[in-house]
Each structure stands twice: as structure tokens, then as C-alpha cells.
CSV table of C-alpha atoms and ligand atoms in Angstrom, one decimal:
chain,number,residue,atom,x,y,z
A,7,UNK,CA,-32.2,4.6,12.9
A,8,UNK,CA,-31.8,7.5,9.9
A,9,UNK,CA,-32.9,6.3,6.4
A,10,UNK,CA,-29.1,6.1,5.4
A,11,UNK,CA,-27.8,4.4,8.4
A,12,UNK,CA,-30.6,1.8,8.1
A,13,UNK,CA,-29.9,1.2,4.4
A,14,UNK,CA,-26.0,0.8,4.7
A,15,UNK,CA,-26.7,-1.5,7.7
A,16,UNK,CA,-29.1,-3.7,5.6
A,17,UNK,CA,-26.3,-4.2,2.8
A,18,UNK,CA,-23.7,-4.8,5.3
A,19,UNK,CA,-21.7,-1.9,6.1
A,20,UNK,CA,-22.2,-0.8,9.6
A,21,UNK,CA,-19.0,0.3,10.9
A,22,UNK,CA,-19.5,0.9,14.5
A,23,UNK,CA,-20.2,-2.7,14.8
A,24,UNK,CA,-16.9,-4.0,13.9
A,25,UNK,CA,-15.1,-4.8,16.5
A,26,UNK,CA,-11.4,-4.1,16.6
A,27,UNK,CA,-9.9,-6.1,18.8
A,28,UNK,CA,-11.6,-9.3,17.0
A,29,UNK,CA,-10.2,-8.2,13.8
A,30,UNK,CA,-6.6,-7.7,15.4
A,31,UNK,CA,-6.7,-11.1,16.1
A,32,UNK,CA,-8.0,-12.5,13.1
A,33,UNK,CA,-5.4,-10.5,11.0
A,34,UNK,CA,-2.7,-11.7,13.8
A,35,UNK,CA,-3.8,-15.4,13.0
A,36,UNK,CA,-3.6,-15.2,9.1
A,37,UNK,CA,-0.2,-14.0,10.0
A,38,UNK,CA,1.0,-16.9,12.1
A,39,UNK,CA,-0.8,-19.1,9.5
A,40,UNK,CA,1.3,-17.3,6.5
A,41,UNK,CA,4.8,-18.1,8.1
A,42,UNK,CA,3.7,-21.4,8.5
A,43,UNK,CA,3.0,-21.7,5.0
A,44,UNK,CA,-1.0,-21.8,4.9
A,45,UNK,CA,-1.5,-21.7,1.1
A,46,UNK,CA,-5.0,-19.5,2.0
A,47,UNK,CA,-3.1,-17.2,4.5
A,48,UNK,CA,-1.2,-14.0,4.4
A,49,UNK,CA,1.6,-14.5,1.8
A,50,UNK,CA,4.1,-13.3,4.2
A,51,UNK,CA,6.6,-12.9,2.0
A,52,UNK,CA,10.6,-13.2,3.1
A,53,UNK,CA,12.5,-10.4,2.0
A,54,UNK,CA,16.5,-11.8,1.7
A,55,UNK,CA,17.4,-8.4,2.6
A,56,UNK,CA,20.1,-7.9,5.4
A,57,UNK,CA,18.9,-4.6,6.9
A,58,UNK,CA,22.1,-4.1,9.2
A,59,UNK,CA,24.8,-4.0,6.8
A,60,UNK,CA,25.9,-0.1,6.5
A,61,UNK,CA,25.4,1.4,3.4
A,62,UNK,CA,28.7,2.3,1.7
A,63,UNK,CA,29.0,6.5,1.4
A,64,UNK,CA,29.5,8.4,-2.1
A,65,UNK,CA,28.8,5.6,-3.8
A,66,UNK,CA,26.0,6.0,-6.4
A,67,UNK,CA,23.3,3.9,-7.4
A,68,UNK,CA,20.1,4.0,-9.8
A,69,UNK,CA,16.8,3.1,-8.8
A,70,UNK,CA,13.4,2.1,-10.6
A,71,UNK,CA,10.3,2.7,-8.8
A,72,UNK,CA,7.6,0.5,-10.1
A,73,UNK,CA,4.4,1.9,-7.7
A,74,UNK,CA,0.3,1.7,-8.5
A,75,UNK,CA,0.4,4.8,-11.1
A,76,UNK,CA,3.4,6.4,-11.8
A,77,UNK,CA,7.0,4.7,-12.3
A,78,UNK,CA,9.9,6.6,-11.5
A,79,UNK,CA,14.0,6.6,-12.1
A,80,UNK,CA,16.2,8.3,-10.2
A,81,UNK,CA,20.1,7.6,-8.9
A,82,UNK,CA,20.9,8.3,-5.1
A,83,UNK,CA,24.4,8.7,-3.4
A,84,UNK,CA,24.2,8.6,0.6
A,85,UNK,CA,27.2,11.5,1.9
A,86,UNK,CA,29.1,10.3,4.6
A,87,UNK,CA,26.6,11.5,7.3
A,88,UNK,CA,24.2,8.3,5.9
A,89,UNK,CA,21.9,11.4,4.6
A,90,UNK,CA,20.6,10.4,0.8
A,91,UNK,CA,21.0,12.6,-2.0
A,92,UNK,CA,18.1,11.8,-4.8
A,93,UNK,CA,19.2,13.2,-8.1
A,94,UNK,CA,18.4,12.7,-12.1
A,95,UNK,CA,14.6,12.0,-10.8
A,96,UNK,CA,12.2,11.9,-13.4
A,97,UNK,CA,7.8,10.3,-13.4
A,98,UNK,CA,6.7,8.1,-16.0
A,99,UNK,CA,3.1,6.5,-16.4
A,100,UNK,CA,3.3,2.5,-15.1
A,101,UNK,CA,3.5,0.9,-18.5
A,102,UNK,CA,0.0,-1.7,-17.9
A,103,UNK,CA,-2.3,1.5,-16.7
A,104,UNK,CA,-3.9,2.4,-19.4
A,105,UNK,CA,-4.4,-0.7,-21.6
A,106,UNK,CA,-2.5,-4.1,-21.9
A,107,UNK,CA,0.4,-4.6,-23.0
A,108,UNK,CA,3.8,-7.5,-23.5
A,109,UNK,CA,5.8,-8.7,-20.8
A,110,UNK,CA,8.8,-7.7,-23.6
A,111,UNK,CA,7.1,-3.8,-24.1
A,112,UNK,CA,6.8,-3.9,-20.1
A,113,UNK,CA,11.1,-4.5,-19.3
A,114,UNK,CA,12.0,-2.7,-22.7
A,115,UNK,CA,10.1,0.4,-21.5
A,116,UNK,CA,11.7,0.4,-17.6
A,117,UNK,CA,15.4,-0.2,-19.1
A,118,UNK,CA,14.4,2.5,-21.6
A,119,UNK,CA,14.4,4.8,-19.1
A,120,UNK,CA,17.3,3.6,-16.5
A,121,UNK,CA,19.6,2.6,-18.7
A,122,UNK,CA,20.9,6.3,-19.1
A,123,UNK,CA,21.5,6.5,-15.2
A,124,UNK,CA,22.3,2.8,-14.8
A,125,UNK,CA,25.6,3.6,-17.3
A,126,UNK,CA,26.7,5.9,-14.5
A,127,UNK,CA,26.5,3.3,-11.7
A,128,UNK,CA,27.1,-0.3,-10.5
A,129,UNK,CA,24.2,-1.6,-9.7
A,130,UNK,CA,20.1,-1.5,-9.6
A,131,UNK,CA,17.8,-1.0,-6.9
A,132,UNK,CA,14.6,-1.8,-8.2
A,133,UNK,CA,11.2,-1.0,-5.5
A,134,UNK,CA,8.2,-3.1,-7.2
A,135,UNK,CA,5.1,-2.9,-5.6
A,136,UNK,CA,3.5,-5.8,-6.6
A,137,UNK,CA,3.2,-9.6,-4.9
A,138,UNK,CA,6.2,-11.2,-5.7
A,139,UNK,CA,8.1,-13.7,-4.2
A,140,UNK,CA,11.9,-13.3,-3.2
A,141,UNK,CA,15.2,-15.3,-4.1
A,142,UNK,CA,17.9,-15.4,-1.9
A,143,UNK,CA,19.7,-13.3,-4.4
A,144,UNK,CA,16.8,-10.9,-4.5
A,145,UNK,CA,15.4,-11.6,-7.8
A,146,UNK,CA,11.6,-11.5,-8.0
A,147,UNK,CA,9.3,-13.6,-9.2
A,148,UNK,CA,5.8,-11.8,-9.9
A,149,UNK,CA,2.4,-13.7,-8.3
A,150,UNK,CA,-0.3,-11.8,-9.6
A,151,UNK,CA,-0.7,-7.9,-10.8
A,152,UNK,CA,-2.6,-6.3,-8.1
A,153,UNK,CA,-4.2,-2.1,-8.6
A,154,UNK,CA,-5.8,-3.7,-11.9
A,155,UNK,CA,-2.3,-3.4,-13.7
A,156,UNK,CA,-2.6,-5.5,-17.2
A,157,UNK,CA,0.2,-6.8,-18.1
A,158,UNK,CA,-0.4,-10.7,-18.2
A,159,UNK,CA,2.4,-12.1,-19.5
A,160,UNK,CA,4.6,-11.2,-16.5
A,161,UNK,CA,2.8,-13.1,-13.9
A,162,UNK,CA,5.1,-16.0,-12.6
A,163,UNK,CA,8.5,-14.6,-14.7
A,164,UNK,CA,11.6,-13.2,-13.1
A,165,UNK,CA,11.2,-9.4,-12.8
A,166,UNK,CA,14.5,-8.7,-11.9
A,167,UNK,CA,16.0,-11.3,-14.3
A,168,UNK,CA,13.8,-9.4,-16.9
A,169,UNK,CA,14.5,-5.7,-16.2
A,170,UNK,CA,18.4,-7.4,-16.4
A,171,UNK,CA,18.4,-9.2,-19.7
A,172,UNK,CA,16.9,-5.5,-21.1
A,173,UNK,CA,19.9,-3.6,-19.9
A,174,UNK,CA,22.0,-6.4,-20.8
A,175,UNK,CA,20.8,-5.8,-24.7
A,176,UNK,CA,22.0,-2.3,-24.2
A,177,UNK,CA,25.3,-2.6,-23.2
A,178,UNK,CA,24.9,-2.4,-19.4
A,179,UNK,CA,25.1,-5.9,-17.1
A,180,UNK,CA,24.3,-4.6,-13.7
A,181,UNK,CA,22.6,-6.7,-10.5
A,182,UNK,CA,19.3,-5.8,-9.7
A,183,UNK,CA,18.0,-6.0,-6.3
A,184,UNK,CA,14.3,-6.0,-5.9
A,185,UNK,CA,12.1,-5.5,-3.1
A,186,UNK,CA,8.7,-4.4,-2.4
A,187,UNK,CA,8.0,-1.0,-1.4
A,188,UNK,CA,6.4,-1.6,2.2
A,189,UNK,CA,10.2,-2.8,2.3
A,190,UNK,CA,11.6,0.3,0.7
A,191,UNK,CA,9.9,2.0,3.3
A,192,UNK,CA,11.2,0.5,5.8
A,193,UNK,CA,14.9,0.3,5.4
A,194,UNK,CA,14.6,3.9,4.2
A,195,UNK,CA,12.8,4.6,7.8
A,196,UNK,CA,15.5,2.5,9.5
A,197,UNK,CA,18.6,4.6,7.2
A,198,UNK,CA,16.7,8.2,8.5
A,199,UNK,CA,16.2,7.1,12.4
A,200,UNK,CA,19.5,5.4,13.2
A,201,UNK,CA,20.2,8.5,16.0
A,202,UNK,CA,17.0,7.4,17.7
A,203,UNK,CA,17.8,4.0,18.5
A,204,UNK,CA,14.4,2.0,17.7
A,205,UNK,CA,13.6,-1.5,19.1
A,206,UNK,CA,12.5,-2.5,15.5
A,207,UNK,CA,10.6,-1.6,12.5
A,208,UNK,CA,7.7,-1.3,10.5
A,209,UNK,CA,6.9,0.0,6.6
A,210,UNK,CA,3.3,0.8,5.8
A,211,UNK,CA,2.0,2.2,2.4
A,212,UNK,CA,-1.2,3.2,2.4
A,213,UNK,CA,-1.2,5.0,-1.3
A,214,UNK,CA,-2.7,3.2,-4.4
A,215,UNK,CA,-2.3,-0.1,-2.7
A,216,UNK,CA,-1.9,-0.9,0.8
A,217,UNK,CA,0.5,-3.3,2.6
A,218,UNK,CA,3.2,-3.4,5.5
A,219,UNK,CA,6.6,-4.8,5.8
A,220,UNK,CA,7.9,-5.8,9.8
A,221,UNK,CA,10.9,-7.6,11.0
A,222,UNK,CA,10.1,-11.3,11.9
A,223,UNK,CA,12.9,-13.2,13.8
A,224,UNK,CA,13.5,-16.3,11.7
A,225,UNK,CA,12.1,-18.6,14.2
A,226,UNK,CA,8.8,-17.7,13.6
A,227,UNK,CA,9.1,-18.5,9.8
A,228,UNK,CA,8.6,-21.8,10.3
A,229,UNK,CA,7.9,-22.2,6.2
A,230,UNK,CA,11.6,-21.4,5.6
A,231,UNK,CA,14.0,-24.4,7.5
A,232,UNK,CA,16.9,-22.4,5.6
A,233,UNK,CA,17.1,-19.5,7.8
A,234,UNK,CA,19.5,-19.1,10.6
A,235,UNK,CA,17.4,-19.6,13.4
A,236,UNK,CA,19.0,-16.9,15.6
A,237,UNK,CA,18.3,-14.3,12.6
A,238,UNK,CA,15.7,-11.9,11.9
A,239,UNK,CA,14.2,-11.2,7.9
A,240,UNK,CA,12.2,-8.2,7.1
A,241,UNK,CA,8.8,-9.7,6.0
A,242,UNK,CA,6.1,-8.4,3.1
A,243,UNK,CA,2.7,-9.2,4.4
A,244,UNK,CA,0.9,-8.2,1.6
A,245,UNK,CA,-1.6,-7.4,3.8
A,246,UNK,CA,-4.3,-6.4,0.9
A,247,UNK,CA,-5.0,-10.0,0.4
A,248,UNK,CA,-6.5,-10.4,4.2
A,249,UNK,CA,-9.9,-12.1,3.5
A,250,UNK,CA,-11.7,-12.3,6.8
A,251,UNK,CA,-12.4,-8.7,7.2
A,252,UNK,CA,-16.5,-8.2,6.9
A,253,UNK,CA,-17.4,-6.6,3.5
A,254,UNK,CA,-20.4,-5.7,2.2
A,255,UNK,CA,-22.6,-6.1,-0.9
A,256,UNK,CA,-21.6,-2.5,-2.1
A,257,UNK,CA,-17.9,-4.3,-1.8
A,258,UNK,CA,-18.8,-7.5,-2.9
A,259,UNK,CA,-20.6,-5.4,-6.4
A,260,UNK,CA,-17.3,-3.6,-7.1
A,261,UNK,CA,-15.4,-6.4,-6.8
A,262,UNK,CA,-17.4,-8.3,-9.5
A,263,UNK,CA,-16.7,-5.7,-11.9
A,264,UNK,CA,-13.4,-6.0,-12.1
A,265,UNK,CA,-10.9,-8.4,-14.0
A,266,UNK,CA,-9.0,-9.3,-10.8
A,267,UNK,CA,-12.8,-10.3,-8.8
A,268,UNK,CA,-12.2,-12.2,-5.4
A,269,UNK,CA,-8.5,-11.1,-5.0
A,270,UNK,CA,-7.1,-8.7,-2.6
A,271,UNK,CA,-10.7,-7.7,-1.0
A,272,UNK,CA,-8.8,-6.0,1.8
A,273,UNK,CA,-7.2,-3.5,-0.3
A,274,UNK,CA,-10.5,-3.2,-2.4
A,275,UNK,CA,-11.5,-1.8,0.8
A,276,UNK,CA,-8.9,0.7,2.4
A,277,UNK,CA,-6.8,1.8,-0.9
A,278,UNK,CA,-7.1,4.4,-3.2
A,279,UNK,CA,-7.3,2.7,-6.1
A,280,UNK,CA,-10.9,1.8,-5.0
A,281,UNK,CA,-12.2,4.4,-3.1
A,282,UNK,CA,-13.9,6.1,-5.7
A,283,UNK,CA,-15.5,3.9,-7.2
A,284,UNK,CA,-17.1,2.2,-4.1
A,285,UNK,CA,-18.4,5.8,-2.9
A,286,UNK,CA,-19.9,5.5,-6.4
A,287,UNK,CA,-21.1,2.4,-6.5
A,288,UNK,CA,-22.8,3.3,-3.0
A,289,UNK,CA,-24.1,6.4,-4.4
A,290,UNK,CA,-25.5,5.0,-7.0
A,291,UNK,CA,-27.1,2.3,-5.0
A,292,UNK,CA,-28.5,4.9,-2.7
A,293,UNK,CA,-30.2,6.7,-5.8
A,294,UNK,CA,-31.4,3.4,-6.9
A,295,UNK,CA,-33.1,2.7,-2.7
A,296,UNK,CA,-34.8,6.8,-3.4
A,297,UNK,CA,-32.7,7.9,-0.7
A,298,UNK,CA,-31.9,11.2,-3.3
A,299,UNK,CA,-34.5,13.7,-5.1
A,300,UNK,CA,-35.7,12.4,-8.4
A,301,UNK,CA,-33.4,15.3,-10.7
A,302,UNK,CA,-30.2,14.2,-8.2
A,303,UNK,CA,-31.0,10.6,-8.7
A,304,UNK,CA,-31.0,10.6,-12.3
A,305,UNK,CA,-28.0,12.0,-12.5
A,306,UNK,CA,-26.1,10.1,-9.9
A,307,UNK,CA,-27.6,7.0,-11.7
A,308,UNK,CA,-25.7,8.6,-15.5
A,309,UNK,CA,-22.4,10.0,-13.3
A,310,UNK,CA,-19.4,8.0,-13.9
A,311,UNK,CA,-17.8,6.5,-11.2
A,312,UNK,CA,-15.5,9.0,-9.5
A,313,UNK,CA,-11.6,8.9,-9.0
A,314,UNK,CA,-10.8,8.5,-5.0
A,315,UNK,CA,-9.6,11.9,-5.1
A,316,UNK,CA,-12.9,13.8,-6.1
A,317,UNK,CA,-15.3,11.5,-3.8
A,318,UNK,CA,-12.5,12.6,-1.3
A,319,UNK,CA,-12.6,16.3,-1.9
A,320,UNK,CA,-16.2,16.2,-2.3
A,321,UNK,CA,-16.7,14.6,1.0
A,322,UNK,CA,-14.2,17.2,2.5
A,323,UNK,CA,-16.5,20.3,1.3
A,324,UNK,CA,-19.8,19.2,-0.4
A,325,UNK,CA,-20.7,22.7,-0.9
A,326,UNK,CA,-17.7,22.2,-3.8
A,327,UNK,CA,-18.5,19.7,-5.7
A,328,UNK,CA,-15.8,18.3,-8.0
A,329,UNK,CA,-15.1,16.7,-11.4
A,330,UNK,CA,-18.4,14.8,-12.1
A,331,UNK,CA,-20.0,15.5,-8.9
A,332,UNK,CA,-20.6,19.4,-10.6
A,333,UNK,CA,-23.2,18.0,-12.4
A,334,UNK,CA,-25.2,16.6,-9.9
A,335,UNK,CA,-28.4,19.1,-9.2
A,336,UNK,CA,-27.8,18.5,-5.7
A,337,UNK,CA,-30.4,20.1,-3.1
A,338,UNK,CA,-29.2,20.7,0.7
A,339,UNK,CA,-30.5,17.0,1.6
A,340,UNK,CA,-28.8,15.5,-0.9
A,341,UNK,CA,-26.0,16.4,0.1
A,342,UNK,CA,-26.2,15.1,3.7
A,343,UNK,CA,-27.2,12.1,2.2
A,344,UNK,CA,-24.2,11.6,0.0
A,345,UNK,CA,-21.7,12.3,3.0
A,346,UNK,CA,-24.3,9.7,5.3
A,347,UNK,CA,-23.3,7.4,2.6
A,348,UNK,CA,-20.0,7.9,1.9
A,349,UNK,CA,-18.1,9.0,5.2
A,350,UNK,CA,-18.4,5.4,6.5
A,351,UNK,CA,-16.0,3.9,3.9
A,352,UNK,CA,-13.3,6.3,5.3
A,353,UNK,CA,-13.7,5.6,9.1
A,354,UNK,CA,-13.9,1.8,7.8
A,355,UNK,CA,-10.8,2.5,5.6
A,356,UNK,CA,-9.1,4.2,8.8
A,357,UNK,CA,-10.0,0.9,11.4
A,358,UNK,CA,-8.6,-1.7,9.1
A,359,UNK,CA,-5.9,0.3,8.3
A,360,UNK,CA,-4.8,0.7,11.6
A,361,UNK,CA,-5.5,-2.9,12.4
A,362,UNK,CA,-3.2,-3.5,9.9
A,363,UNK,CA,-0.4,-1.6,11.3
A,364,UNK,CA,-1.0,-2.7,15.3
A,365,UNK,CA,-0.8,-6.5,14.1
A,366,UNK,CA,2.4,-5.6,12.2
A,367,UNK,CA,4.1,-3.7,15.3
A,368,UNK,CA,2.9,-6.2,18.0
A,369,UNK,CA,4.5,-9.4,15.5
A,370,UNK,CA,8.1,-7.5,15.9
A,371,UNK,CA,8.0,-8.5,19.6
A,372,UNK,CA,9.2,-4.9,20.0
A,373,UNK,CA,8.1,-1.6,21.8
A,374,UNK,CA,7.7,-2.9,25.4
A,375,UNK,CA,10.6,-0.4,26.6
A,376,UNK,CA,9.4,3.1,25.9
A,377,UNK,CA,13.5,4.1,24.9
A,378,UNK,CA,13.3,2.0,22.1
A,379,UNK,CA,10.3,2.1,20.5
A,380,UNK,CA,9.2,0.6,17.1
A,381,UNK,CA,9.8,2.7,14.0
A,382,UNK,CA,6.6,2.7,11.6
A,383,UNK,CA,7.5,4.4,8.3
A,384,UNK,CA,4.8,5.1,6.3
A,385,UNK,CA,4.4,6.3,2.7
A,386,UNK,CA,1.3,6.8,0.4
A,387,UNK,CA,-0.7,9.6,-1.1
A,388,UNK,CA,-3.8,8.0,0.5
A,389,UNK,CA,-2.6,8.2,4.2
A,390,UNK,CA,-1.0,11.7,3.6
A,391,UNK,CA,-3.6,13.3,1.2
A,392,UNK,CA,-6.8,12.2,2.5
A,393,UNK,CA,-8.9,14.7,3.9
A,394,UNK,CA,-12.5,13.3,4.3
A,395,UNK,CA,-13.0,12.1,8.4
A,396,UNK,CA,-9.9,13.5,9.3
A,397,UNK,CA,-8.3,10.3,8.0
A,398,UNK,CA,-4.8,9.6,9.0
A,399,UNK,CA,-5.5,11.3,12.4
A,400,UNK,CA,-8.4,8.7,12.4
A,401,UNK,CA,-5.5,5.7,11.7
A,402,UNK,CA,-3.7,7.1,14.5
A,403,UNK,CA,-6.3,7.1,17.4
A,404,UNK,CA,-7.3,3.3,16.5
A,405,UNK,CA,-3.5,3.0,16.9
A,406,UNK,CA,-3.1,4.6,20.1
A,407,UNK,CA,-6.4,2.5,21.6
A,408,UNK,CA,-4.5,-0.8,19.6
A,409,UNK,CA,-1.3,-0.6,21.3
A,410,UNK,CA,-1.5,1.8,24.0
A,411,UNK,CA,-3.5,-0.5,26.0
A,412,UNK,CA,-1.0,-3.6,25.0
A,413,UNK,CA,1.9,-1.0,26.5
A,414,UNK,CA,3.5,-1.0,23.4
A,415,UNK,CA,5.4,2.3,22.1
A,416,UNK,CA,6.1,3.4,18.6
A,417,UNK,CA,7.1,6.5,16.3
A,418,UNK,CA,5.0,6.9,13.3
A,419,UNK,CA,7.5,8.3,10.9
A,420,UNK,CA,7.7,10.4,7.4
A,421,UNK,CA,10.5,10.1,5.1
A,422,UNK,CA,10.1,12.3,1.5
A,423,UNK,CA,10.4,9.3,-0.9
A,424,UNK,CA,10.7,6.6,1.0
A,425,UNK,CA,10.3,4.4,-1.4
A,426,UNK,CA,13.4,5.5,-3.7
A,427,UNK,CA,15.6,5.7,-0.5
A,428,UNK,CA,15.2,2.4,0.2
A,429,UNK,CA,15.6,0.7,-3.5
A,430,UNK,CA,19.1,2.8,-3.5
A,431,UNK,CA,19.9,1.4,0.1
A,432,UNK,CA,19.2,-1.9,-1.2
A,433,UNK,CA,20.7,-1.6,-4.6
A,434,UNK,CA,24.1,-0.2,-2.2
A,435,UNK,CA,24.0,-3.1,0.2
A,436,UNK,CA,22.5,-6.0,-2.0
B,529,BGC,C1,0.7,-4.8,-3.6
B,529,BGC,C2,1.9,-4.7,-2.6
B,529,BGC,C3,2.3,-3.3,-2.4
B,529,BGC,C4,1.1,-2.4,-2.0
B,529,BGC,C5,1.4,-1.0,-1.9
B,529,BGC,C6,-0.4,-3.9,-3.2
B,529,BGC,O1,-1.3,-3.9,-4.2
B,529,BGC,O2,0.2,-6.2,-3.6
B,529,BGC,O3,3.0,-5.5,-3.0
B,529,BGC,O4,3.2,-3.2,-1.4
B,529,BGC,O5,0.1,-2.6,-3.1
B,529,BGC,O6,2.0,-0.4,-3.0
């Protein structure tokens, strides 16, 4: 066994031992176990969105996106060929990234900047990306901040009440509709493929944070005796919480470092909020073992950690080394070494990923008849942007051995701004 291979393996991480088909199942079970209610299980969250209602043309509506880093506004109008139209689109930072703040700065600052488009519409789609659990009337009430967002104060209040009471102040009473973004994605993949004919459907973001949405018939959510029993309700899995995937002490290290330890270990795994910093903390572990010259492993000892998108790039071309890594007096070895250490968290990131996904698609019931396949929309700068071990196609070949073998078709779909598309479709049909 190579030096690097032998010291990942002895703290834990050895990827080609995991074995996919066991995880499937365990992730399956914490499923079944979540619509049961299993206060230690998969949240699996009901939605209370109807996703078969059509959404009424030329008719426009504004939208808040609340996502991991940036939160944007926008108003959308759907023309009478069901094709969206995004307009008045502007980015903001996420009020809670950089620094705590009030529950009251936190609504004031997202009506701030809707209530302009808001005055030129009915109504409020509002995507959050967070854990929150649904009314019937699609109000939302926040479980905990996930991506390290600090804003305390919300945690178990109303978010759509909240947002509402703000725009109130100003002049404008409007419903809000929230959902979460997995959900977003999915209506928005359902609104873009309705000429296809899909058996069902599935919403995956893979971006900051990581989660999927899927379409559970309400017999299954045995938690909920209120449902129609003959219905079906799109369902948040909040898959980042999943705690029975393997992790290992490089994991388990970055997770005691920060404020939220022990929650959402899964998505400390696979998302980019983390990425970065456990290639870091690997690194830096590594320099600690003597796996790297002494000048490199001073330096890799002083580096900071480094954001997910320069231990990405860096692992794409080492011969480039960016941001921090350009310090780094890196001889030839070295740099085998640091992709030896680091390449493993993608291919890792890619397997749970796509385990994530398969469970998702086989829980729809869906897919057996190859004319109707199962829609799976996904959105996320980590999916898309990733370039170290050829990620997403990576996601897609677990995929194909996952539910290929299980005869099981499906459509992995793209649709620009998912998440917008389908706040406005529920803000228009809510
Ligand atoms: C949140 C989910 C969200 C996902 C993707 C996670 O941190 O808990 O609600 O869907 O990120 O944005």
C-alpha cells in the first residue's frame, strides 16, 4: 500500500471499501424510518405543495431566494406557452454569512429588498434552503441553521410569517409561500419537462448544501394521518442530516471545529461549504504524519484552510496552484501527495451523492417503464462547477450502476435557475 493510501486508510477514509449497495439501503431505511416519524431519522419533511395545479399565464410574481451564500430577488411571469420569464433579478449576500446578527435585522433586510417588486405583484414565493418544517398553508417554521448561517434568533419562528409581518410594516400584505429549494427544483423541473411526460420526479441540489426533494404517495407517510390516502406530497429529505454514512477522523476533526458540531455530518461530507476545509484539514494532517518535504510542511501547517473552490481548482491542475496554495514551496512529490490526499474526498463526495439521489428515485415507485421515466432536476454550483475527478460525471456512473441494474430509468435534467422558477411557480399556484 502507498504511504498516502496507508495513512488515509488508518484514519478512516478508504473509499473503495464502501460499499454502495449497503449504503443505498441504509439511506433507503432512514427514509422509511423518517415518514414514520423516527425522531433520529431523515426529517422527511411534507411539502403542502399541490404540484399539479397549472400555473396561471401572465400573471406576475416576486420571489426571494434565501440559498447557502447569496440571497436573491427577482419577479417571474410564465407566457402562455408555461415558459418563465425571470426579470428585475438582482444578488445580495445572505444576511447571517459573515457575522451574527437579529432575527428582526434578518426579515427587515429580505423585505428591504422585495418589497419594491412585491408592490408590483400579488403574492410571494419565497425558496429557503434551510430545515424547516411546513404548514398546510405553507408557512415555515425554521429547525436549525444549517451552512454555519448565524442567525440564532430564528430557529423555531415562522419564516414566512416573519418575512410577512416586514412587508406588512411597509405597506404591502401579500401571502408568502415557502418551500425548500430541493422543492424549487423540482416543480421548476416538472414546469420545463411537461412535453416529456415523466413517471415522477426528483429535485437534487448539490451546491453549498446538499439535499433532495421526491414525490412520496401519502400512504407511505405514515407520520401524517391527515393526508388523503390516495394522494401524493412532494417530500424534503434533508438528506444532509443522514448519520450512518462512515466518516472519518479528518471528518470527525472538522466537525468539532465548528459551532453546529455533530449535525448534518452527511453534508459535512459531500457539500461545498466543507470541501475546502476538509482537504485542509487533511493536508495539514498529512504534513503533520511527514508525508510532505520539511519547507512544504511548514507551510501547509501556517496555510489557512482553503475555500472549496481553490482545493478544487488546485486538484484540477496542481501545476497552478491557487489562492493560498501559491505559497506552498511545493516540490514534484508534493504535489502527488496532495492530490493522493485530497482526490478521495471527491470520489467519496461523488458515491454518497449519488446514493443519495438512487434512494430518492427508487422511493417514487417510478421509472420501471422506460416512456416515462423519472425526472431528476438538479441545481448547485458544486455538481455543475466541480472539476477535480471528473465529478458530476463520477455522480452519474454510480447512478447508472444504482439503478440501471434495478431497471429503473430516469433523465437527469438542468433548468437555469431552478430554484427562482420554482418559488414563482409556487408563489402562482400557492
Ligand atoms: C439544507 C436544505 C437545503 C440544502 C441545499 C441544506 O443545508 O438543510 O434544506 O435544501 O442545504 O441548499
Amino acid at each position: 500500500m502507498q504511504r498516502t493510501e496507508l495513512f488515509l486508510s488508518e484514519n478512516g477514509l478508504r473509499v473503495a471499501s464502501l460499499d454502495p449497495v449497503a449504503l443505498l439501503q441504509a439511506f433507503s431505511s432512514e427514509m422509511t424510518r423518517g415518514l414514520g416519524g423516527a425522531a433520529d431519522a431523515l426529517p422527511m419533511i411534507p411539502a403542502f405543495i399541490a404540484i399539479d395545479r397549472p400555473v396561471p399565464p401572465d400573471t406576475r410574481v416576486a420571489v426571494i431566494d434565501a440559498g447557502g451564500t447569496n440571497l436573491r430577488v427577482a419577479t417571474v411571469w410564465f407566457d402562455a406557452h408555461g415558459k418563465p420569464h425571470i426579470e428585475d433579478l438582482s444578488r445580495h449576500r445572505m444576511p447571517g454569512t459573515q457575522g451574527e446578527v437579529s432575527a428582526e435585522v434578518f426579515f427587515e433586510t429580505l423585505a428591504d429588498l422585495v418589497a419594491p417588486l412585491a408592490a408590483r405583484t400579488a403574492a410571494v414565493g419565497f425558496c429557503f434552503s434551510y430545515p424547516a418544517e411546513i404548514t398546510p398553508d405553507c408557512d415555515a417554521r425554521l429547525l436549525c441553521w444549517t451552512k454555519q448561517i448565524q442567525v440564532p434568533s430564528v430557529v423555531n419562528t415562522m419564516v414566512g410569517s416573519g418575512l410577512r409581518k416586514q412587508l406588512v410594516r411597509r405597506g404591502l400584505d401579500r401571502p408568502v409561500t415557502v418551500l425548500n429549494d430541493t422543492v424549487a427544483t423540482l416543480l421548476a423541473g416538472k414546469s420545463a419537462g411537461v412535453a416529456r411526460r415523466y413517471d415522477s420526479y426528483v429535485g437534487l441540489i448539490l451546491g453549498t448544501g446538499t439535499n433532495t426533494a421526491y414525490v412520496e404517495q401519502n400512504a407511505n407517510i405514515t407520520k401524517c394521518r391527515l393526508l388523503d390516502p390516495r394522494g401524493a406530497m412532494t417530500i424534503n429529505v434533508e438528506s444532509g442530516s443522514f448519520s450512518k454514512a462512515p466518516r472519518s477522523r479528518f471528518d470527525q476533526l472538522l466537525d468539532a471545529s465548528l459551532a453546529d458540531c455533530g449535525s448534518y455530518t452527511f453534508e459535512k461530507m459531500i457539500a461545498g461549504a466543507y470541501l475546502g476545509s476538509l482537504g485542509g484539514t487533511i493536508l495539514k494532517e498529512g504534513a503533520r504524519a511527514g508525508l510532505f518535504t520539511p519547507a512544504t510542511t511548514q507551510a501547509m501547517l501556517d496555510m489557512p484552510l482553503p475555500s472549496s473552490k481553490d482545493l478544487d481548482l488546485f486538484c484540477h491542475n496542481p501545476w497552478l496552484p491557487p489562492g493560498s496554495f501559491a505559497a506552498l514551496p511545493l516540490s514534484e512529490d508534493d504535489r502527488r501527495t496532495a492530490l493522493e490526499l485530497c482526490l478521495p474526498i471527491y470520489t467519496r463526495a461523488a458515491l454518497f451523492a449519488a446514493v443519495n439521489i438512487a434512494a430518492a428515485v427508487i422511493r417514487t415507485g417510478a421509472g420501471a417503464d422506460p416512456l416515462h421515466p423519472v425526472a431528476v432536476t438538479i441545481d448547485g454550483s458544486t455538481y455543475y462547477r466541480t472539476l477535480a475527478a471528473s465529478f458530476a460525471s463520477r455522480i452519474q456512473g454510480h447512478l447508472r450502476s444504482l439503478l440501471e441494474s434495478r431497471g429503473l430509468h430516469y433523465e437527469l435534467l438542468s433548468v437555469d435557475e431552478a430554484p427562482v422558477i420554482g418559488a414563482a411557480v409556487a408563489g402562482l399556484i400557492g
